[in-house]
Short mmCIF file of C-alpha atoms in Angstrom, two decimals:
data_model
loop_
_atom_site.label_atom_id
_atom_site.label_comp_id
_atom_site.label_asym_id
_atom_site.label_seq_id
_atom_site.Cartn_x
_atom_site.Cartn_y
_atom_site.Cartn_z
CA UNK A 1292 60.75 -20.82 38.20
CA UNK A 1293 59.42 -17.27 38.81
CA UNK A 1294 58.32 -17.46 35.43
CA UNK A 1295 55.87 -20.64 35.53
CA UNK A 1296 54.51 -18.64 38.96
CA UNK A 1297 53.81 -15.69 36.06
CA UNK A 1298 51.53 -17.59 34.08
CA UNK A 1299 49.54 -19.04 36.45
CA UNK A 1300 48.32 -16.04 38.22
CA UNK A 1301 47.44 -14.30 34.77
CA UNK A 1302 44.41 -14.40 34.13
CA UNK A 1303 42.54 -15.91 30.63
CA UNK A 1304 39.07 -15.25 29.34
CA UNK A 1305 36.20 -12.62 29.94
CA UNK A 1306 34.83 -11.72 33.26
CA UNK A 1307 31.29 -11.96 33.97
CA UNK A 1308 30.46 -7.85 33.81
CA UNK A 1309 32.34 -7.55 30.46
CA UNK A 1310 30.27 -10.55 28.84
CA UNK A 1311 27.06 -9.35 30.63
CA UNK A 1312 27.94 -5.91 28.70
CA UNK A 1313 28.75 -7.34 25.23
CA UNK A 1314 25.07 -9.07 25.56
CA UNK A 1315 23.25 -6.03 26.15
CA UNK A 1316 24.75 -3.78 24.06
CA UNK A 1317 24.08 -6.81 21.20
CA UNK A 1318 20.45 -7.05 22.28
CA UNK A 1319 19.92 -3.11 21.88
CA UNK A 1320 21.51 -2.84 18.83
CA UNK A 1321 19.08 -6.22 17.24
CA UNK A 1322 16.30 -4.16 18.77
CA UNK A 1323 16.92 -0.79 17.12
CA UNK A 1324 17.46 -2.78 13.69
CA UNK A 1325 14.24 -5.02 13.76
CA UNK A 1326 12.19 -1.42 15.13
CA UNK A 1327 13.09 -0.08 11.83
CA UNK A 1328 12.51 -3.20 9.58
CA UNK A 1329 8.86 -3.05 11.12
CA UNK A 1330 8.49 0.15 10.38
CA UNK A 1331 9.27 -0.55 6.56
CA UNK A 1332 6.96 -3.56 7.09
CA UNK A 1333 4.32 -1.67 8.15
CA UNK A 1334 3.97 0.75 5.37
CA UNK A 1335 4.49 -2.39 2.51
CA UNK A 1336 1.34 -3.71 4.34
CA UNK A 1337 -0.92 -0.44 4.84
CA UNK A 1338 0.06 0.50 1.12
CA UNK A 1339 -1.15 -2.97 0.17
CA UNK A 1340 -4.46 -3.06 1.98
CA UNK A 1341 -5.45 0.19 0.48
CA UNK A 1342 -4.55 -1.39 -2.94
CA UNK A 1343 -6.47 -4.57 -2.62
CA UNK A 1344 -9.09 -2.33 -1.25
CA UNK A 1345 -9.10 -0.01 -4.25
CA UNK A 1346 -8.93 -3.27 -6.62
CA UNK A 1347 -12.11 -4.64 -5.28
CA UNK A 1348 -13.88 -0.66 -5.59
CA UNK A 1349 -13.21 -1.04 -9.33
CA UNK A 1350 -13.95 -4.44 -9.54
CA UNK A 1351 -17.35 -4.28 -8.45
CA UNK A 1352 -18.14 -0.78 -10.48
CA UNK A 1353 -17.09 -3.06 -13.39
CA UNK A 1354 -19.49 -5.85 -12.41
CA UNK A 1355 -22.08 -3.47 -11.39
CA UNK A 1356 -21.78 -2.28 -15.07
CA UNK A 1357 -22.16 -5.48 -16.80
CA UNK A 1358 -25.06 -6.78 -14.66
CA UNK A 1359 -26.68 -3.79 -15.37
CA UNK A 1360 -27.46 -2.97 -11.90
CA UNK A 1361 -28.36 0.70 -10.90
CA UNK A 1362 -30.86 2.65 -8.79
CA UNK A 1363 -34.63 2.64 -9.37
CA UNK A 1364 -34.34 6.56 -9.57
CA UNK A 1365 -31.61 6.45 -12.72
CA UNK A 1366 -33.55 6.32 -16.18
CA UNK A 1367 -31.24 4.64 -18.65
CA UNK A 1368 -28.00 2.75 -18.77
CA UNK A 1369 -25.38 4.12 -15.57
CA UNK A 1370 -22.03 4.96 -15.50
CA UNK A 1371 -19.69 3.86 -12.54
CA UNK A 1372 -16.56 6.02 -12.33
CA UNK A 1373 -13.30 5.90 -9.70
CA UNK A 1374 -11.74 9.34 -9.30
CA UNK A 1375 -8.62 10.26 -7.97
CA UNK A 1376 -8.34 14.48 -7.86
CA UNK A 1377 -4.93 15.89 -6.78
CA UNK A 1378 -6.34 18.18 -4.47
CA UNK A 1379 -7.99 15.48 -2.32
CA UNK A 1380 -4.80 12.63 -2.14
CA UNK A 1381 -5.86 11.48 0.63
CA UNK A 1382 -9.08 10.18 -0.54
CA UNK A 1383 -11.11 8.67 -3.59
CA UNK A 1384 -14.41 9.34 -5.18
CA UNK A 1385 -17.17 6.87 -6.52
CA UNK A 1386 -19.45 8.12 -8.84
CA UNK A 1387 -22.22 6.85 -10.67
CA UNK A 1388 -25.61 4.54 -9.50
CA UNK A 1389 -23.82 3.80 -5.99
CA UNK A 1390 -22.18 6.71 -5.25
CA UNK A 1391 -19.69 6.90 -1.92
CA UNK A 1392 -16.32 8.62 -0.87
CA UNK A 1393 -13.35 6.72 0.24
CA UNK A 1394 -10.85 8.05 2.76
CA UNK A 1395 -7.28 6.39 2.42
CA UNK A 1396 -5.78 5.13 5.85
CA UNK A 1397 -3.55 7.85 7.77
CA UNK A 1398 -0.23 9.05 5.77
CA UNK A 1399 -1.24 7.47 2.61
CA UNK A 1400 -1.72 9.05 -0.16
CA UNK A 1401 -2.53 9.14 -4.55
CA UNK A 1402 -0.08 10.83 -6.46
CA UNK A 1403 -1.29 12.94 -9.36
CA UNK A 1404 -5.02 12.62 -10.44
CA UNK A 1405 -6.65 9.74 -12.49
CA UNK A 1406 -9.95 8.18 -13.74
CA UNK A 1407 -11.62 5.60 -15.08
CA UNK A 1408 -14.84 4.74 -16.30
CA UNK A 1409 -17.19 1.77 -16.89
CA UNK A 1410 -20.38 1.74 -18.48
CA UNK A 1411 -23.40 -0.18 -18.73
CA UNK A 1412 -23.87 -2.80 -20.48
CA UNK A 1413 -20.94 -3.78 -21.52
CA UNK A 1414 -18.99 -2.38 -18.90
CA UNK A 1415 -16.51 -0.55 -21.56
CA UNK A 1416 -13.61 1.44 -19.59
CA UNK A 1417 -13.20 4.88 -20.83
CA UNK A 1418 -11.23 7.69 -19.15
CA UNK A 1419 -10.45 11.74 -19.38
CA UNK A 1420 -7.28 12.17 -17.56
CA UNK A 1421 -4.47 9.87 -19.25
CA UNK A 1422 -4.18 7.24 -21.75
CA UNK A 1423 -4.43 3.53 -20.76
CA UNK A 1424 -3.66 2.08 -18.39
CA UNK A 1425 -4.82 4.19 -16.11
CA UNK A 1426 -2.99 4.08 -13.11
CA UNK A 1427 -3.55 4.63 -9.76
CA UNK A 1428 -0.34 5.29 -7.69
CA UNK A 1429 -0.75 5.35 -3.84
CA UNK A 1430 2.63 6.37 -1.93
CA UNK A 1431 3.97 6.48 1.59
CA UNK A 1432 7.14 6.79 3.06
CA UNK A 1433 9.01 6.98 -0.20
CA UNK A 1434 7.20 3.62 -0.89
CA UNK A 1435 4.30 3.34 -3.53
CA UNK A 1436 1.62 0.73 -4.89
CA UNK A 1437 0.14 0.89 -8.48
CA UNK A 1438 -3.11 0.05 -9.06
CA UNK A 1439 -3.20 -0.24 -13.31
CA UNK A 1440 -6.50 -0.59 -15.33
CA UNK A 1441 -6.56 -1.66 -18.92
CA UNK A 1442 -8.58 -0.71 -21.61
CA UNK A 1443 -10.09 -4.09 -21.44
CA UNK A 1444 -10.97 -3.42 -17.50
CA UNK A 1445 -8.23 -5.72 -16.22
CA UNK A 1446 -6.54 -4.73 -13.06
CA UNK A 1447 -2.88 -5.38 -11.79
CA UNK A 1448 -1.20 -4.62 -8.60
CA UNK A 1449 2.73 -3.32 -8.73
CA UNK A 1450 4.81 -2.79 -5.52
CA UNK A 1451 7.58 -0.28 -6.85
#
């Protein structure tokens, strides 16, 4: 009989504190994990704005070239180039009838240096730094986005 009396007074199950615990120490553990996967996120998207962003730069050089627009003060057919220079990574130079200077959003940057070229009419890509493609590799984070240009002035996005 004494032991029936034994297993009623024992208790079963979790008390309140210890589940109370288990939940919060759960809930800061999700948080630490989804902090870093936004993170991650976040540098996949700024790497891919700046790409897009770059893509549409050398897209309209390339349609500036065949429509044969250019200043008034430019005798002759223009040139529109995109120039990456290793010494500037953080930034990206366009040359030619519409000249401007493009600064690359905070902790992104080009790896190695790279141009290309497109003249009128015709808008013919040429460049002096590598063979084609030419590629345009912007990195951060130990993350990177190509930006490739063809011969033929076609232009394709890799996430590596």
């Amino acid at each position: 009989m004494n032991k029936i009396k034994f297993f009623k007074t024992k208790k079963l199950g979790f008390s309140l504190v210890e589940l109370l615990i288990v939940i919060a120490i759960i809930g800061i553990s999700s948080g630490i994990v989804l902090r870093g996967f936004d993170s991650d996120q976040k540098t996949e998207t700024e790497l891919e704005i700046e790409g897009l962003k770059l893509s549409a730069i050398i897209n309209s050089q390339k349609n500036d070239a065949l429509s044969g627009k250019k200043d008034s003060t430019v005798a002759g057919p223009c040139a529109y180039t995109i120039t990456v220079d290793s010494a500037s990574p953080g930034q990206y130079a366009v040359t030619g009838c519409n000249p401007m200077t493009q600064t690359l959003k905070s902790g992104v940057t080009f790896t190695g240096s790279a141009n290309v070229t497109f003249t009128s009419p015709l808008a013919t890509a040429t460049t002096t730094t590598t063979p084609f493609p030419v590629n345009f590799i912007l990195t951060k984070g130990g993350k990177s986005y190509t930006v490739s240009v063809s011969e033929s002035g076609n232009i394709t996005q890799t996430v590596n």
